[in-house]
Short mmCIF file of C-alpha atoms and ligand atoms in Angstrom, two decimals:
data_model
loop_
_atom_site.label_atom_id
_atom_site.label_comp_id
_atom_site.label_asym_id
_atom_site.label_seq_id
_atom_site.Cartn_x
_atom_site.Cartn_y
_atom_site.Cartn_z
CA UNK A 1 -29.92 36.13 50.58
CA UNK A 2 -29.65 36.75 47.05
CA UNK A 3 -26.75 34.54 45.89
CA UNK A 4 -25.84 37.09 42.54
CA UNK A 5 -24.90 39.61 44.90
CA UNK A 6 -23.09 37.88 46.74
CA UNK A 7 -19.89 39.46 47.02
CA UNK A 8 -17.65 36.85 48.56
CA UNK A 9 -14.54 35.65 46.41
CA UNK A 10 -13.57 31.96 47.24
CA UNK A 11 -10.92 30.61 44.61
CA UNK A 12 -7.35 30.66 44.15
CA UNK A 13 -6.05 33.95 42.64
CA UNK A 14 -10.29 35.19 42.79
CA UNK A 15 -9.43 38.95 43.83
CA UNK A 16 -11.27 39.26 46.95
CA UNK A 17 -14.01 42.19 47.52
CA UNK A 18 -11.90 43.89 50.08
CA UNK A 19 -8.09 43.39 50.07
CA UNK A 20 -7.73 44.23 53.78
CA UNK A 21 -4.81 44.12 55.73
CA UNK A 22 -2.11 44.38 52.88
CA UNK A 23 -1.46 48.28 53.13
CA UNK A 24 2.10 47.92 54.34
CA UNK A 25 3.47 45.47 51.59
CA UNK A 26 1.69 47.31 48.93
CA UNK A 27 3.16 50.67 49.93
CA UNK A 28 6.23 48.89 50.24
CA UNK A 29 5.86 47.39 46.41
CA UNK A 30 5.07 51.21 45.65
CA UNK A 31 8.31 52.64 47.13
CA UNK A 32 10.61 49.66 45.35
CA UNK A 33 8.56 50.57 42.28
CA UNK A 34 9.30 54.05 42.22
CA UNK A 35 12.62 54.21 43.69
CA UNK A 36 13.90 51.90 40.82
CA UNK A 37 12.47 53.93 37.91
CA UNK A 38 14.73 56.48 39.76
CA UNK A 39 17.57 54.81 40.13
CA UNK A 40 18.10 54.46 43.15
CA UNK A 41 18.78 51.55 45.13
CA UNK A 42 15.47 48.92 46.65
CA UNK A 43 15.10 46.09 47.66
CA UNK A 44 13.22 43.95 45.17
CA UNK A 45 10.39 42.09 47.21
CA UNK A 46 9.43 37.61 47.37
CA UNK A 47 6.10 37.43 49.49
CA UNK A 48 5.88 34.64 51.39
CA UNK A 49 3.26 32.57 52.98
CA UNK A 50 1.04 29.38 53.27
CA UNK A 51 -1.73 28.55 50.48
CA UNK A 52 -4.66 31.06 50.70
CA UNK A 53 -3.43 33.48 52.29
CA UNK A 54 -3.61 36.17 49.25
CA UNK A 55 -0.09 35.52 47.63
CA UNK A 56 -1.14 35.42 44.08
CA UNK A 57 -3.88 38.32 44.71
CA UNK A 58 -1.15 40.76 46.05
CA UNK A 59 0.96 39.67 42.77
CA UNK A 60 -1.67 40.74 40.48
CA UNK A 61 -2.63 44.19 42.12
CA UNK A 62 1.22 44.64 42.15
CA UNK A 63 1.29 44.12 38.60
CA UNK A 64 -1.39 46.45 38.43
CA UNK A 65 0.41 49.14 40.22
CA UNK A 66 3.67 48.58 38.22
CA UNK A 67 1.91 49.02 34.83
CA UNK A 68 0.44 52.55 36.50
CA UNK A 69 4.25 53.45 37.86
CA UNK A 70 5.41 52.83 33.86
CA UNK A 71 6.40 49.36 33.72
CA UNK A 72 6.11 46.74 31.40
CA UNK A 73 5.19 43.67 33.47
CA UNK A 74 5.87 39.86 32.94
CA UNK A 75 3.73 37.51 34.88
CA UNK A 76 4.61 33.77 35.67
CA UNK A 77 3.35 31.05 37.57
CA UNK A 78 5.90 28.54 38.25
CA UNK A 79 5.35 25.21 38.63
CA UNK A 80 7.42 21.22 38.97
CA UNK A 81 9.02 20.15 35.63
CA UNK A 82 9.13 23.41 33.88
CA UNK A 83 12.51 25.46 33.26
CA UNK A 84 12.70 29.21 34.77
CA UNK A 85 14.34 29.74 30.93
CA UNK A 86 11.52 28.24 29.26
CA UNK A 87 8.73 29.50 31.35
CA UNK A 88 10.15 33.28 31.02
CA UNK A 89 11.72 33.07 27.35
CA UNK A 90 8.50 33.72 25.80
CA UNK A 91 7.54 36.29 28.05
CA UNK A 92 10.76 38.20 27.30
CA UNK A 93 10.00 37.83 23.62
CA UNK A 94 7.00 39.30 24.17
CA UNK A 95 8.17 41.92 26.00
CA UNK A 96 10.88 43.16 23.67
CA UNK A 97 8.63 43.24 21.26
CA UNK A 98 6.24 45.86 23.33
CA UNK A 99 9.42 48.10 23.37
CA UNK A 100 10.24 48.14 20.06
CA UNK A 101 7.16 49.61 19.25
CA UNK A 102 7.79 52.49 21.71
CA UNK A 103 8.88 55.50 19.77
CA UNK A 104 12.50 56.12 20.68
CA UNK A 105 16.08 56.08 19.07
CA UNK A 106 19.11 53.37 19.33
CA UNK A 107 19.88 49.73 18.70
CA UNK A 108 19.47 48.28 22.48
CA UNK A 109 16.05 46.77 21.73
CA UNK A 110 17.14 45.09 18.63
CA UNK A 111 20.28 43.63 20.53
CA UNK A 112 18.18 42.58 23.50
CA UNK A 113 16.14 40.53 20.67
CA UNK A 114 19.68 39.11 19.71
CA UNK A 115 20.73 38.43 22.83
CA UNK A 116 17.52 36.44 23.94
CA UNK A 117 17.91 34.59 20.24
CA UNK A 118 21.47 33.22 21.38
CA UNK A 119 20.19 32.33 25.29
CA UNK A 120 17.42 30.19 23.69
CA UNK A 121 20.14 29.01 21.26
CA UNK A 122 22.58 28.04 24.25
CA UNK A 123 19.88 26.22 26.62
CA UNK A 124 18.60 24.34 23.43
CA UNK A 125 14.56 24.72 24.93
CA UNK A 126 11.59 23.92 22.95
CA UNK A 127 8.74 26.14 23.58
CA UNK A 128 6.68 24.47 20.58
CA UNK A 129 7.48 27.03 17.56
CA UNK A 130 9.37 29.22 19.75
CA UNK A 131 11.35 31.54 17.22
CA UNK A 132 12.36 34.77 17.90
CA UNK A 133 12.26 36.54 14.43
CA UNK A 134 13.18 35.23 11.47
CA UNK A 135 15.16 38.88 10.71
CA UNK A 136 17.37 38.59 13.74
CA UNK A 137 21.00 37.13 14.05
CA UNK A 138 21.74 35.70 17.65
CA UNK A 139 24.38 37.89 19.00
CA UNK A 140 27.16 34.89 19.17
CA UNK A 141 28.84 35.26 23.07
CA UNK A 142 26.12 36.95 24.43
CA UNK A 143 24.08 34.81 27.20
CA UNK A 144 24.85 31.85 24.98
CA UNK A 145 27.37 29.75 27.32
CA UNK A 146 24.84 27.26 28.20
CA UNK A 147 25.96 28.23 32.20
CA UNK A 148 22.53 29.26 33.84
CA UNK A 149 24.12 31.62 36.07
CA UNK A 150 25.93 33.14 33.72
CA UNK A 151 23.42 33.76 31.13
CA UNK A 152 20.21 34.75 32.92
CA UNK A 153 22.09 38.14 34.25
CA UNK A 154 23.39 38.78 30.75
CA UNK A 155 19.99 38.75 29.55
CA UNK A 156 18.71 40.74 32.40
CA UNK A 157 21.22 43.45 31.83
CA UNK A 158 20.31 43.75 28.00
CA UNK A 159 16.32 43.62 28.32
CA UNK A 160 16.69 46.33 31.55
CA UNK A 161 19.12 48.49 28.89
CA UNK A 162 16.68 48.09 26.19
CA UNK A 163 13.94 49.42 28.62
CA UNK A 164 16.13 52.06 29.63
CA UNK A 165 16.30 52.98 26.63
CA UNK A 166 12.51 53.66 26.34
CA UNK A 167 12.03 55.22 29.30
CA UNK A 168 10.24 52.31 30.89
CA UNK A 169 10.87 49.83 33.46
CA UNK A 170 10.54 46.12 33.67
CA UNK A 171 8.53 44.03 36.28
CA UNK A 172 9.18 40.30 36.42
CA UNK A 173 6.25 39.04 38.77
CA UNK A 174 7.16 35.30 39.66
CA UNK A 175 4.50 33.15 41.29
CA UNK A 176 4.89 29.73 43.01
CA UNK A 177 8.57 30.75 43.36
CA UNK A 178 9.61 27.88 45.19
CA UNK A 179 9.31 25.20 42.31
CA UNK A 180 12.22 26.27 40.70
CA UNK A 181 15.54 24.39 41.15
CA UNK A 182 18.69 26.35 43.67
CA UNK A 183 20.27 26.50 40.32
CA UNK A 184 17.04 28.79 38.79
CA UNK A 185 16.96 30.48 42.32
CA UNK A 186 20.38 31.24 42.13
CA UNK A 187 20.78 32.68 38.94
CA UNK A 188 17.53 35.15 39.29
CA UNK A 189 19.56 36.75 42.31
CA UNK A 190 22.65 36.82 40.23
CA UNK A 191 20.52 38.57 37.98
CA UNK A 192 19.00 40.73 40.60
CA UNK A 193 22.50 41.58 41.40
CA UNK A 194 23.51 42.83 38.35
CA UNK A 195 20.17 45.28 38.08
CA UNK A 196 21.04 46.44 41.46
CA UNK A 197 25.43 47.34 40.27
CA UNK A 198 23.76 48.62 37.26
CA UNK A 199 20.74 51.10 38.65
CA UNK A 200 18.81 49.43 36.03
CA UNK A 201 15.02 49.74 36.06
CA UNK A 202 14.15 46.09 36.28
CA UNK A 203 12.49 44.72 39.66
CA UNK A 204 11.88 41.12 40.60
CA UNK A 205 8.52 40.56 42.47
CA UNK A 206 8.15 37.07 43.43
CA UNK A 207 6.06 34.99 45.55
CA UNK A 208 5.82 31.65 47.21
CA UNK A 209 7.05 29.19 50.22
CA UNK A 210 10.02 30.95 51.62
CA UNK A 211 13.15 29.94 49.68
CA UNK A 212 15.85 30.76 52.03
CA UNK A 213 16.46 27.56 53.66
CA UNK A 214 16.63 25.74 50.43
CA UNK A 215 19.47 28.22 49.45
CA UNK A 216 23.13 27.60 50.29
CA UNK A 217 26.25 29.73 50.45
CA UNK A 218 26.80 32.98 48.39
CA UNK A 219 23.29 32.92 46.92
CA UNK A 220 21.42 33.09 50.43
CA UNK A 221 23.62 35.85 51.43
CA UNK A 222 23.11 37.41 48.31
CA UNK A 223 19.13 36.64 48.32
CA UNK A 224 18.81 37.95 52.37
CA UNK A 225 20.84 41.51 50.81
CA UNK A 226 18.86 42.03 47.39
CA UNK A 227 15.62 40.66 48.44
CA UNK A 228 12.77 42.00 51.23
CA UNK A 229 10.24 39.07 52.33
CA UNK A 230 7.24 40.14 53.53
CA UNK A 231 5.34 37.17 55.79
CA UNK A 232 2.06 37.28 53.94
CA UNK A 233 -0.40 35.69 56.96
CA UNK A 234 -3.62 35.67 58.83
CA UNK A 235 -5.39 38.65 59.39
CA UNK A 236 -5.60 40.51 62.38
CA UNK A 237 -9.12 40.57 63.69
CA UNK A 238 -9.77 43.96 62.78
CA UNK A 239 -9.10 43.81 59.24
CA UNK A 240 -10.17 40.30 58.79
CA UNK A 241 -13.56 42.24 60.52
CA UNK A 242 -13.14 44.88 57.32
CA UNK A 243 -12.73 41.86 55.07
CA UNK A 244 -16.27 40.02 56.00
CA UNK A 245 -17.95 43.39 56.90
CA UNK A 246 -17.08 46.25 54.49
CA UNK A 247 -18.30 44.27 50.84
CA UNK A 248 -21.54 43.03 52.84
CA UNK A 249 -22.11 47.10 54.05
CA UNK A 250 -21.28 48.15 50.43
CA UNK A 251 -24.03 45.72 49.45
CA UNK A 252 -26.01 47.44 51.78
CA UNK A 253 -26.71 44.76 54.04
CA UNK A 254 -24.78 43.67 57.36
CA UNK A 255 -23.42 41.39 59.83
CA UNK A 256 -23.94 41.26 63.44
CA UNK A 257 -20.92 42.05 65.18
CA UNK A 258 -20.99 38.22 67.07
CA UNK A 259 -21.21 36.98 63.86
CA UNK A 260 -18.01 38.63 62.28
CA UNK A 261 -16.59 37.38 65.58
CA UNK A 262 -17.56 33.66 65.05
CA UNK A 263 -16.21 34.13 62.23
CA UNK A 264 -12.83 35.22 63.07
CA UNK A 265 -12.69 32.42 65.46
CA UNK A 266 -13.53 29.67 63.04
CA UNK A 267 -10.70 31.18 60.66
CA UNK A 268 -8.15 32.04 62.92
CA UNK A 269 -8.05 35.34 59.99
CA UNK A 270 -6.89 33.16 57.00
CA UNK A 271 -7.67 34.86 54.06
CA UNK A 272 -9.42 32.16 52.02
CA UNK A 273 -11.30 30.90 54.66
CA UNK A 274 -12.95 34.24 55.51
CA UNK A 275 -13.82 34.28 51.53
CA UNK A 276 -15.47 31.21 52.18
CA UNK A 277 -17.40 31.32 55.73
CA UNK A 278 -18.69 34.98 54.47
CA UNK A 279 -19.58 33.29 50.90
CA UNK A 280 -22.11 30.22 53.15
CA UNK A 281 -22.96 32.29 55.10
CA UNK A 282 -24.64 35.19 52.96
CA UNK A 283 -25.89 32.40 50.67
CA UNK A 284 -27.50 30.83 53.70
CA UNK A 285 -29.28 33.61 55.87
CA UNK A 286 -32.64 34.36 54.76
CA UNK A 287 -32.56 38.19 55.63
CA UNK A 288 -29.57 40.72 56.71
CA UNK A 289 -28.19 41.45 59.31
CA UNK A 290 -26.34 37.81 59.08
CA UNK A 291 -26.85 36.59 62.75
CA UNK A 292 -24.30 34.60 64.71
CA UNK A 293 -26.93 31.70 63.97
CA UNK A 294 -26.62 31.84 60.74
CA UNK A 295 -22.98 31.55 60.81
CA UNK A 296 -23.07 28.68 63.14
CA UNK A 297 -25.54 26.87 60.77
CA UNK A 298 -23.49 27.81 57.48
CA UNK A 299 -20.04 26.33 59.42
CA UNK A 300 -21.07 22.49 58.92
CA UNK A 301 -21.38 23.30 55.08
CA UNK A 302 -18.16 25.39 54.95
CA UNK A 303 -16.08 22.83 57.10
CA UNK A 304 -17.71 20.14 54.41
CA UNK A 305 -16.54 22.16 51.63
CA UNK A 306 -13.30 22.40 52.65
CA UNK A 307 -12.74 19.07 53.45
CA UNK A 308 -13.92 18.40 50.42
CA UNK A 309 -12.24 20.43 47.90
CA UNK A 310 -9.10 22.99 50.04
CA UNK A 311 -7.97 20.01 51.92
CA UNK A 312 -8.85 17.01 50.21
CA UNK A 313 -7.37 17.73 46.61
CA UNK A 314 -3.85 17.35 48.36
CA UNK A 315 -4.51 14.85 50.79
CA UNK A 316 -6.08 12.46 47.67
CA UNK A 317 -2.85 12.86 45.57
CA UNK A 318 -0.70 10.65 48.73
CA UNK A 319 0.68 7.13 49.57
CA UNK A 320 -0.67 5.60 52.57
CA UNK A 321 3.16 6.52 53.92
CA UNK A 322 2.62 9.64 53.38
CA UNK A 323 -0.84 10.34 54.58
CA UNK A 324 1.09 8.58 58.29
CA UNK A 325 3.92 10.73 57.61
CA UNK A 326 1.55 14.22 57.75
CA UNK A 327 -0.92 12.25 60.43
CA UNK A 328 2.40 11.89 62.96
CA UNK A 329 2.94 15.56 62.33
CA UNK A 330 -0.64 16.91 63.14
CA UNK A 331 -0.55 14.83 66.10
CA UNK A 332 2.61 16.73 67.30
CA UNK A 333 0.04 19.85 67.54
CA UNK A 334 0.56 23.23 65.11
CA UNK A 335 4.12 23.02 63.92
CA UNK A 336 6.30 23.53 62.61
CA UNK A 337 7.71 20.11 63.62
CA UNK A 338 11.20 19.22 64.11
CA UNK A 339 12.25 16.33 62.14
CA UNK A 340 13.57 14.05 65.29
CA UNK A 341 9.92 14.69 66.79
CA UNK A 342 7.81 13.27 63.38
CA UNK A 343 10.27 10.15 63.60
CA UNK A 344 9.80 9.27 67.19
CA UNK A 345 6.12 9.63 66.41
CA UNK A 346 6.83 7.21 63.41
CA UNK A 347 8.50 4.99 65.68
CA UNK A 348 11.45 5.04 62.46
CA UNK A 349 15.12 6.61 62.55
CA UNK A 350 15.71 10.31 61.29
CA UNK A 351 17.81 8.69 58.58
CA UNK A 352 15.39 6.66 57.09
CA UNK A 353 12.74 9.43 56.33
CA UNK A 354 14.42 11.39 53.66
CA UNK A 355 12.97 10.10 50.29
CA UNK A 356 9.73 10.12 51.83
CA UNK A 357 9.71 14.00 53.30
CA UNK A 358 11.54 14.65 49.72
CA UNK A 359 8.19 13.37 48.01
CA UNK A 360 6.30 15.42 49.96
CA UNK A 361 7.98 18.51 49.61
CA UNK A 362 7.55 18.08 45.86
CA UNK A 363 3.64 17.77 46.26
CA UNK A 364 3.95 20.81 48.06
CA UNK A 365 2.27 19.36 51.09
CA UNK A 366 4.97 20.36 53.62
CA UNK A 367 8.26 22.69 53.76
CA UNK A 368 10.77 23.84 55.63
CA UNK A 369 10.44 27.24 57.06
CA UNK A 370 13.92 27.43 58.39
CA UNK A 371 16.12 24.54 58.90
CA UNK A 372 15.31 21.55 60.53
CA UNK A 373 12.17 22.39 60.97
CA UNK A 374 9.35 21.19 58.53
CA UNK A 375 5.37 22.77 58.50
CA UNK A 376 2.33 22.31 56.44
CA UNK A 377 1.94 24.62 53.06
CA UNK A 378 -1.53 25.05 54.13
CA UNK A 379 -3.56 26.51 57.28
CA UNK A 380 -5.37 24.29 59.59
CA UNK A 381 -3.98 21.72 58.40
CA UNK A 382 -3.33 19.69 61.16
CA UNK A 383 -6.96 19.95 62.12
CA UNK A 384 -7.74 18.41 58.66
CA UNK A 385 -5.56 15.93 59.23
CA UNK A 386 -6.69 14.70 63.17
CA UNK A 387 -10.27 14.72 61.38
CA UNK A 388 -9.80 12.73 58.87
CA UNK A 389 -7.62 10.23 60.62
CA UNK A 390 -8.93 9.96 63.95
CA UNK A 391 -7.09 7.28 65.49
CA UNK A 392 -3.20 7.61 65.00
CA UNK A 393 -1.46 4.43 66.43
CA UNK A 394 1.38 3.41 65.38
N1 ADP B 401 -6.35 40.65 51.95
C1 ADP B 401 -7.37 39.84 51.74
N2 ADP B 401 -8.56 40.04 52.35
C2 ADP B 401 -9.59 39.21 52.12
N3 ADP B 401 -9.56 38.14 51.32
C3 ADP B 401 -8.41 37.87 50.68
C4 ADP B 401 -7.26 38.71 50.87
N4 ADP B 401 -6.27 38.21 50.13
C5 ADP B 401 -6.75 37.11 49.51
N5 ADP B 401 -8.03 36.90 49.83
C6 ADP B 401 -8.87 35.77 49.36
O1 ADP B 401 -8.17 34.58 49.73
C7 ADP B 401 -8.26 33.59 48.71
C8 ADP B 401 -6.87 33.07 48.34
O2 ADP B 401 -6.10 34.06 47.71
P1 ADP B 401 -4.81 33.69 46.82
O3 ADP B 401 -4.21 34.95 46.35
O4 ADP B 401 -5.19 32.67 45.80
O5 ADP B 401 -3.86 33.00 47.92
P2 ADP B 401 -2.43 32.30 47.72
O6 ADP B 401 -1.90 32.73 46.38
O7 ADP B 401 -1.60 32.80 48.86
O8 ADP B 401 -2.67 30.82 47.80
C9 ADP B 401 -9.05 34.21 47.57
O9 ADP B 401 -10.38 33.75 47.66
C10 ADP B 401 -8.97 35.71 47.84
O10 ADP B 401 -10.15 36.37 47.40
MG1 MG B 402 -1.34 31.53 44.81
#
């Protein structure tokens, strides 16, 4: 059928036609949203979930939502080798500028400006030309002891007052939460902490691999007390149904219902995969309704495509030790694994895999979703894996 009207979305972040199945952690973004313009106390919300499953999607109509509730939104993508204080630094800039030009009396915007002046001061970042204003004196003792911990909820509390001050909140949307360091992690819910004593109207929306077993001590009780974390996952069949059958309908065409079943099966509900199989498989029947034929015919191409491009992007970037590493896991089934069970598979000690499931945690091929236990970051992964590698001997 006609490939421009397509209305399939494949692509990371590509807002799909139909966001189906989210309605319970977007009313829950909407109650934390409104509840902490009124001061009152909310959770503030870290969505996790495996790649493609409609993370960074749910971020961005968040964002959306905020800037309707009267927010003033920051959003960030995280990622390896970049400080949290030089990834959000400019943002706040930014941002402090935006409420300076809203109408309103007092000095809190203009200290918030001197505030952030002495925290970029104290951690000594380059951001290229990264100056605040050439007007503004750092306030000396303010967010400025170089402590990470210590300085990230002093700026919090000033940029939240300044907002206060205008009658607005602040949104920080974080993406790909799980690249920064314990240290970063820590300090946002130190942060968070300090919004939450205050009743001030700044929210943390985050999302990512789950964080909690990579926290330790005060911050993970802290993080399981300030923080809600909504599983983002597969879709029932119902809405993932909604998902393939509601933009084709709008389109006025259809699918047969043992096609939207195939479908489903072939998925197992992932989001990005149903963005793909319904993509194929519009482009590839001649006429609607799109039959369960057509879907079987279109699945050879979609597997291909995925292979080629979802899957094969990660597995390209690995050492042959690796690529055994994630083969002994997929032959252990599903997951998540326990680490004893990938080293008898391995044939190797527990003790001498460390450095190597390090590495891969860093490529964000696997994680651990609580501890001991380790998982692929992506769906159907395993199958991927058994496919590509047929033979595992060891
Ligand atoms: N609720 C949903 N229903 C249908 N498709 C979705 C949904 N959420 C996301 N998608 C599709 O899934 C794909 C991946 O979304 P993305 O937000 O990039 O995932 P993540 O950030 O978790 O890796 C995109 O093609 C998007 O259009
Ligand atoms: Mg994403």
């Amino acid at each position: 059928m006609d490939r421009i009207r397509n209305p399939f979305s494949p692509g990371a972040g590509s807002p799909p036609p139909e966001l189906a199945g989210r309605q319970s952690i977007l009313e829950q973004a909407d109650v934390l949203l409104g509840r902490v313009l009124a001061k009152r106390p909310e959770k503030s919300l870290l969505l996790t979930g495996l790649r493609g499953v409609g993370k960074t999607v749910l971020l961005n109509e968040i964002e959306r939502r905020a800037v309707k509730a009267g927010y003033r939104t920051i959003l960030v993508e995280a990622h390896e080798g970049k400080s949290l204080a030089v990834l959000l630094a400019p943002h706040l800039r930014r941002l402090l500028f935006e409420l300076d030009r809203i109408a309103g009396a007092g000095n809190k915007v203009k200290r918030g400006l001197a505030v952030l002046k002495s925290f970029v001061g104290a951690i000594k970042i380059s951001v290229g030309e990264f100056d605040i204003g050439l007007d503004i004196e750092p306030e000396s003792g303010a967010a400025d002891s170089g402590d990470l911990e210590v300085d990230l909820p002093s700026l919090f509390v000033t940029v939240a007052e300044a907002a206060q001050e205008r009658n607005v909140g602040v949104a920080i949307m974080i993406d790909e939460i799980q690249y920064f360091k314990p240290v970063e992690l820590s300090a946002l819910i130190m942060a968070m902490h300090k919004m939450q004593q205050g009743q001030l109207p700044l929210v943390l929306i985050g999302a990512g691999l789950s964080i909690l077993p990579g926290l330790a001590g005060e911050s993970k009780s802290y993080a399981e007390r300030l923080f809600n974390f909504p599983e983002v996952g597969p879709l029932t069949e119902p809405d993932a149904i909604s998902a393939l059958q509601d933009p084709v309908l709008a389109a006025e065409e259809e699918f047969d219902p043992a096609a939207l079943k195939e479908i489903f099966r072939l998925t197992q509900g992932y989001p990005y995969f149903l963005q793909e199989w319904g993509y194929q498989a519009w482009n590839h029947a001649a006429a609607s309704p799109i039959s369960l034929h057509v879907v079987q015919e279109a699945s050879d191409i979609v597997s291909k495509r995925l292979d080629e491009n979802f899957f094969r992007v990660r597995f390209d970037r690995l050492t042959p030790r690796e690529k055994m590493f994630l083969r002994a896991m997929a032959e252990l089934g599903k997951g998540p694994y326990r680490t004893s069970d990938i080293a008898e598979q391995l044939k190797v000690k527990v003790s001498t895999m460390g450095p190597l499931r390090a590495g891969l945690i860093k490529k964000g091929m696997i994680y651990s979703p609580s501890y001991g236990d380790m998982a692929f970051t992506v769906p159907l992964f395993d199958e991927f894996m058994r496919r590509t590698i047929p033979n595992f001997e060891q």
